[in-house]
XYZ file of C-alpha atoms in Angstrom:
436
model
C -8.597 4.245 -2.680
C -11.165 6.956 -3.445
C -12.454 8.143 -7.039
C -12.168 11.179 -9.080
C -15.781 12.323 -8.396
C -14.987 12.124 -4.803
C -12.334 14.116 -4.920
C -13.562 17.241 -6.920
C -16.149 16.895 -3.551
C -13.484 16.603 -0.778
C -11.331 19.895 -2.268
C -14.698 21.724 -1.001
C -15.951 19.682 1.586
C -16.729 21.474 4.942
C -15.578 18.746 6.648
C -12.091 20.335 7.797
C -10.964 17.812 10.055
C -10.636 15.355 8.252
C -9.206 16.912 4.670
C -5.785 19.256 5.025
C -4.881 20.889 1.452
C -1.577 22.705 0.179
C -0.008 23.721 -2.719
C 3.699 22.603 -1.054
C 4.930 20.026 -2.590
C 8.853 19.537 -0.742
C 7.238 21.150 3.501
C 7.908 17.082 4.053
C 7.202 17.526 8.195
C 4.042 19.147 7.161
C 3.452 15.904 5.169
C 4.028 13.294 7.568
C 3.045 15.688 10.948
C -0.747 15.763 8.666
C -0.861 11.672 8.189
C -0.300 11.262 11.835
C -3.205 13.990 12.444
C -4.994 11.864 10.596
C -4.233 8.275 11.658
C -4.905 9.612 15.142
C -8.934 10.809 14.205
C -9.373 12.119 17.397
C -13.284 13.367 16.611
C -13.383 9.262 16.460
C -15.548 9.987 13.216
C -13.271 6.451 11.972
C -13.558 8.582 8.619
C -10.236 8.676 5.952
C -8.601 11.172 6.148
C -6.801 13.114 3.444
C -3.636 14.841 2.823
C -4.385 16.469 -1.095
C -1.231 18.105 -2.339
C -1.900 20.853 -5.464
C -4.967 23.129 -4.075
C -5.999 25.931 -2.480
C -7.641 27.156 0.634
C -10.665 27.738 -1.336
C -10.621 24.409 -3.445
C -9.158 25.855 -6.357
C -6.546 23.761 -8.128
C -2.639 25.452 -7.905
C -1.374 23.910 -11.020
C 1.052 21.818 -9.365
C 2.517 18.805 -11.824
C 2.887 15.549 -9.897
C 6.093 13.532 -10.583
C 7.124 10.040 -9.831
C 10.015 11.651 -7.515
C 7.389 13.401 -5.578
C 4.653 10.489 -5.499
C 7.549 7.998 -4.736
C 8.577 10.195 -1.350
C 5.323 11.164 0.175
C 4.381 6.846 -0.325
C 7.690 6.631 1.406
C 6.544 8.623 4.446
C 4.821 5.157 5.305
C 7.742 2.761 6.218
C 10.091 5.496 6.657
C 9.699 4.781 10.691
C 9.264 8.264 10.809
C 5.622 7.490 12.324
C 4.752 4.712 14.529
C 2.473 2.869 14.102
C 2.725 2.360 11.034
C -0.438 4.278 9.487
C -2.684 3.040 7.070
C -2.430 4.685 3.850
C -2.442 4.760 0.062
C -1.422 7.741 -2.128
C -2.526 8.195 -6.064
C -2.206 10.897 -8.429
C -5.893 13.220 -10.274
C -4.905 15.019 -13.075
C -7.368 17.346 -14.256
C -7.059 20.219 -16.730
C -5.990 23.271 -14.243
C -3.215 20.931 -12.866
C -2.001 17.898 -10.611
C -3.868 16.568 -7.623
C -1.114 14.013 -5.135
C -4.092 12.436 -2.581
C -2.667 10.364 0.732
C -5.831 8.430 2.077
C -5.029 8.368 5.806
C -7.174 5.358 8.228
C -7.377 5.707 11.610
C -5.316 3.898 13.358
C -6.467 1.111 16.113
C -3.513 1.325 17.575
C -3.026 5.347 18.817
C -1.444 7.050 19.629
C -0.106 7.399 16.871
C 3.687 9.595 16.914
C 5.863 11.358 14.421
C 9.294 11.309 15.423
C 7.389 11.220 19.525
C 5.067 13.925 18.943
C 1.521 13.037 18.794
C -0.653 15.129 16.408
C -4.177 15.316 16.172
C -6.693 17.521 14.523
C -8.787 19.781 15.465
C -11.181 20.912 13.457
C -9.372 22.507 10.502
C -5.751 22.729 12.452
C -3.257 20.651 13.631
C -1.872 20.519 17.006
C 0.049 18.292 19.396
C -2.216 16.762 21.592
C -1.784 17.877 25.012
C -1.606 14.356 28.324
C -5.541 14.421 28.435
C -5.916 14.272 24.504
C -3.245 11.088 24.527
C -4.769 9.581 27.182
C -8.369 9.778 25.222
C -6.214 8.106 22.640
C -4.403 5.319 24.843
C -7.646 4.316 26.253
C -9.539 4.635 22.460
C -6.114 1.882 21.924
C -7.734 -0.501 24.324
C -11.027 -0.805 22.920
C -9.939 -0.908 19.413
C -8.047 -4.931 20.645
C -10.159 -7.150 19.992
C -9.324 -10.986 21.317
C -8.162 -13.686 18.313
C -11.199 -15.821 19.153
C -14.138 -12.091 18.059
C -11.819 -10.987 14.960
C -13.092 -11.855 11.378
C -12.009 -15.204 10.290
C -11.318 -13.540 6.533
C -10.651 -16.807 5.055
C -13.955 -18.339 5.787
C -17.847 -18.003 4.569
C -21.152 -19.073 6.226
C -21.252 -22.087 5.065
C -17.838 -23.406 6.401
C -19.952 -23.097 9.271
C -22.769 -25.679 10.991
C -25.375 -23.231 11.460
C -27.874 -25.681 13.009
C -25.282 -27.126 15.223
C -24.813 -23.383 16.433
C -28.730 -23.119 16.691
C -28.869 -25.900 18.942
C -26.300 -26.382 20.971
C -25.615 -22.426 21.615
C -28.054 -20.332 20.527
C -31.091 -22.030 21.703
C -29.325 -23.067 25.527
C -27.993 -19.422 25.773
C -30.993 -17.305 24.828
C -33.373 -19.830 26.067
C -35.950 -21.979 23.998
C -38.891 -19.848 23.902
C -36.908 -16.679 22.126
C -34.580 -19.210 20.989
C -37.182 -20.887 18.537
C -39.008 -18.005 18.003
C -36.521 -15.742 16.548
C -36.795 -14.892 12.452
C -33.256 -12.907 11.486
C -31.697 -14.104 9.188
C -28.917 -16.975 10.576
C -26.217 -13.748 10.140
C -27.685 -12.094 11.889
C -28.696 -13.956 15.252
C -24.895 -14.849 15.168
C -23.996 -11.311 15.530
C -25.547 -10.876 17.846
C -23.577 -13.588 20.342
C -20.290 -12.608 18.077
C -20.044 -15.233 16.208
C -20.319 -13.659 12.780
C -18.613 -10.065 11.113
C -21.241 -8.248 9.357
C -18.786 -5.141 8.671
C -16.471 -8.227 6.622
C -19.312 -10.508 5.857
C -17.763 -13.321 7.591
C -17.796 -15.843 10.914
C -15.461 -14.915 13.595
C -12.606 -17.216 14.370
C -15.179 -18.158 17.807
C -17.234 -19.648 15.267
C -15.707 -21.559 13.506
C -13.545 -22.297 16.506
C -16.823 -24.259 18.328
C -19.384 -25.030 15.402
C -16.863 -24.823 12.267
C -16.808 -28.149 9.657
C -12.841 -28.022 9.024
C -11.450 -25.336 11.682
C -7.974 -26.935 11.155
C -8.065 -25.432 7.698
C -8.081 -21.732 8.870
C -5.921 -22.600 12.303
C -3.680 -25.627 11.336
C -2.376 -26.060 15.019
C -6.405 -26.915 16.218
C -6.319 -30.028 17.181
C -4.827 -32.371 20.483
C -1.809 -34.748 19.672
C -1.866 -37.809 22.241
C 0.206 -40.339 23.017
C 0.789 -42.657 24.618
C 4.235 -44.250 25.727
C 5.519 -47.525 27.486
C 8.468 -45.491 29.599
C 9.020 -42.170 31.272
C 10.398 -39.784 28.408
C 9.392 -39.595 24.737
C 12.758 -41.140 23.785
C 11.059 -44.705 25.154
C 8.410 -46.935 22.645
C 5.272 -45.468 21.830
C 1.690 -47.729 22.456
C -0.709 -46.087 21.072
C -1.230 -42.628 19.436
C -4.262 -40.410 17.573
C -4.706 -37.222 16.959
C -8.000 -35.501 18.328
C -9.623 -32.551 15.679
C -12.855 -30.961 15.018
C -14.549 -28.276 16.126
C -15.203 -28.070 20.161
C -18.137 -29.309 19.867
C -16.908 -32.706 18.665
C -13.046 -32.088 20.121
C -14.216 -31.541 23.744
C -16.853 -35.360 23.774
C -14.019 -37.196 21.715
C -11.607 -35.992 24.719
C -13.779 -37.290 27.288
C -14.198 -40.293 25.636
C -10.440 -41.075 25.027
C -10.440 -40.284 28.568
C -12.904 -42.759 29.710
C -11.671 -45.571 27.637
C -8.513 -45.326 27.237
C -6.074 -42.713 29.720
C -7.904 -43.376 33.007
C -7.698 -47.114 34.269
C -8.907 -48.956 37.298
C -8.512 -52.322 39.221
C -9.129 -53.595 42.957
C -6.628 -53.032 46.161
C -6.351 -54.584 48.915
C -8.393 -52.778 52.184
C -8.901 -54.765 54.666
C -8.421 -58.731 55.050
C -12.285 -59.267 53.782
C -12.423 -56.052 51.751
C -11.313 -54.445 48.728
C -11.336 -51.494 46.853
C -11.352 -49.870 43.252
C -7.781 -47.313 42.890
C -7.911 -45.483 39.705
C -4.508 -44.391 38.041
C -5.408 -40.994 37.569
C -9.069 -38.964 38.664
C -11.090 -38.272 35.603
C -12.439 -34.786 36.766
C -9.263 -33.583 37.206
C -7.397 -34.542 33.965
C -10.291 -33.525 32.223
C -10.751 -29.916 34.108
C -6.684 -29.855 33.476
C -7.533 -30.761 29.033
C -10.112 -28.536 28.728
C -8.731 -25.347 30.251
C -5.643 -26.114 28.217
C -8.723 -26.177 24.883
C -9.707 -22.962 26.162
C -6.918 -20.623 27.055
C -4.773 -22.923 24.181
C -3.000 -19.649 21.667
C -5.295 -20.758 18.443
C -2.821 -18.562 16.349
C 0.254 -20.838 17.032
C 0.433 -24.768 14.422
C 1.347 -26.311 17.416
C -0.921 -28.862 19.060
C -3.224 -29.126 22.208
C -0.208 -31.780 23.692
C -1.044 -35.147 25.697
C 1.756 -37.298 26.683
C 1.169 -40.615 28.967
C 3.920 -41.941 29.847
C 4.440 -45.398 32.519
C 4.220 -43.234 35.168
C 3.206 -39.347 34.502
C 1.688 -37.307 32.021
C 1.765 -34.406 30.428
C -0.046 -31.965 29.144
C 1.789 -28.870 27.147
C -0.083 -25.517 25.827
C 0.397 -23.198 23.311
C 0.403 -20.094 25.168
C 1.632 -19.116 28.722
C -0.047 -16.664 30.797
C -2.447 -14.244 29.342
C -3.276 -10.610 30.191
C -3.125 -9.903 34.637
C -2.188 -13.552 35.104
C 1.224 -13.758 35.843
C 3.793 -16.135 37.448
C 3.464 -14.455 41.195
C 0.058 -14.607 41.962
C -0.864 -17.846 39.457
C -2.853 -19.335 40.094
C -4.472 -16.887 41.985
C -5.657 -14.490 39.235
C -6.888 -15.855 35.374
C -7.480 -13.857 32.813
C -8.936 -15.076 29.380
C -6.719 -15.253 26.075
C -10.328 -16.406 24.376
C -13.290 -15.059 25.935
C -16.171 -15.681 23.631
C -14.777 -18.862 23.554
C -14.836 -19.081 27.256
C -18.323 -18.094 27.564
C -19.264 -20.448 24.911
C -17.580 -23.435 26.612
C -20.364 -22.214 29.686
C -22.948 -22.259 27.979
C -21.988 -25.868 26.152
C -21.460 -26.909 29.992
C -17.942 -27.661 29.264
C -16.483 -25.030 32.307
C -17.780 -22.981 34.811
C -15.990 -19.923 34.728
C -15.448 -19.944 38.440
C -11.053 -19.912 39.287
C -11.714 -22.285 40.439
C -10.487 -25.423 38.616
C -6.503 -25.496 39.779
C -7.663 -26.251 43.382
C -10.119 -28.714 42.595
C -7.554 -30.905 40.660
C -5.216 -30.243 43.862
C -8.395 -31.483 45.578
C -9.242 -34.524 43.280
C -5.579 -35.267 42.751
C -5.222 -35.745 46.863
C -8.150 -37.594 46.939
C -7.659 -40.211 44.696
C -3.753 -40.631 46.061
C -1.936 -38.667 43.641
C 0.869 -36.181 44.151
C -0.019 -32.542 43.703
C 0.185 -31.853 40.026
C 2.861 -29.581 39.019
C 2.248 -26.275 36.837
C 5.192 -24.614 35.008
C 3.875 -21.301 34.245
C 7.239 -19.622 33.062
C 7.597 -21.232 29.647
C 6.102 -17.760 28.443
C 5.018 -19.214 24.918
C 3.737 -22.532 26.581
C 2.424 -23.845 29.998
C 2.700 -27.672 31.298
C 1.163 -29.396 33.477
C 2.572 -32.510 34.997
C 0.809 -35.285 36.786
C 2.288 -38.068 38.662
C -0.029 -41.681 38.380
C -1.485 -42.164 42.013
C 0.779 -44.142 44.748
C -2.644 -46.477 45.393
C -2.455 -47.564 42.273
C 0.891 -48.512 42.100
C 1.770 -49.967 45.376
C 3.593 -53.306 44.658
C 1.607 -55.011 47.636
C -1.672 -53.790 46.258
C -2.643 -52.042 48.783
C -2.697 -48.250 49.433
C 1.249 -46.345 50.688
C 2.041 -47.739 54.224
C -0.697 -50.384 54.460
C 1.118 -54.424 54.792
C -0.404 -57.179 53.348
C -1.905 -60.003 56.550
C -0.013 -63.395 56.847
C -2.059 -65.941 56.571
C -2.388 -66.342 60.415
C -4.169 -63.141 60.328
C -6.363 -64.381 57.961
C -6.944 -67.913 59.513
C -7.783 -66.094 63.018
C -11.249 -64.577 61.336
C -12.834 -68.665 60.935
C -9.858 -70.547 63.634
C -10.560 -71.205 67.657
C -8.053 -69.557 70.605
C -6.258 -72.821 70.609
C -6.573 -73.930 67.023
C -5.081 -69.827 66.526
C -2.532 -70.224 69.358
C -0.970 -73.761 67.399
C -0.652 -71.627 63.754
C 1.174 -69.160 65.816
C 3.220 -71.618 67.305
C 3.788 -73.031 64.013
C 4.939 -69.975 63.003
C 3.221 -69.716 59.295
C 3.519 -65.890 59.079
C 8.117 -66.787 59.042
């Protein structure tokens, strides 16, 4: 709230678009229209507006006595449901020898247009009016520009020392800007981070993207930011657990741990029969496909959700379930042709770090890799609304009981011996019925 000295200056202010003075104390419609107009801030000054009760237009006081009842009535305007979205405002009483002033300080809304009983009021110089269609469109467009994604918002609970700034510089800033430019940048680290959306200078704190990518303890600020891996012996979550672990840390650490988990534990290979004298290695899952699915889950997850990224491996399939359904322009009817980014700053950083390409070709490449490895196509469940689920079945080549590829037959002994025997000897073997 502003001070008493500032109120005295506002009484004589020439900025009429942000100050309304009145001697009335009972015209609630007038007061609410004024508050609505200040919240819309049509000039886009981003300055607070002031409704001052108890003063004439020339700034002199009218000798008003501000009672507790009047104060409560004005305070109730904020949440009585007549003005939507609810305005950000504060109300206070100031006492002077000439009389009292009741001042309602209104902040410009980040979600315009703000309406009072369905009508959009705006301030045009010293007067208040109803917005035209063109003016409403301006406010609606401004609303879109104010809607920041979660990863670009300030993490108010975090401080600069919660971020590994050395890691941020070496892994992100220098590769992003180039070695020469990155190493010659002598600005304070806060300014360097702010230039790439990793620091909020207004609130003097890192953004959520900085915490996710380079924070020392990101789960302290986002409890659900980890991967829960469970290996089940059977086909569902009721079966016995064979292995379990939680992978956490900032994305520079977490994504490396995910890759190591895939390479060392999840992706398995074994030799399978191809021909009489040749065999080849078969894999239960293609490494690149599963890596792509997991990286996309990390990139697109709803980071405000406390649900971890669930990575469950069963005897014959795996499930990857991620908090946050399809986002923005991506919808069930156009998936996977159309994509959108819930966390664009994190996605851009993951590209710079070398984990993703952002070419919107991930799903198609996953299906191609699965087919080449002998796996059925991945099943994408995009109808869960609050989550996104991928189901991948194990390779048929890997699980074929004969040890070979699907459709291949194991050669009988006579076929093997025929490679080394003369025609007469082969006929003798066949007459003996070795294969029967």
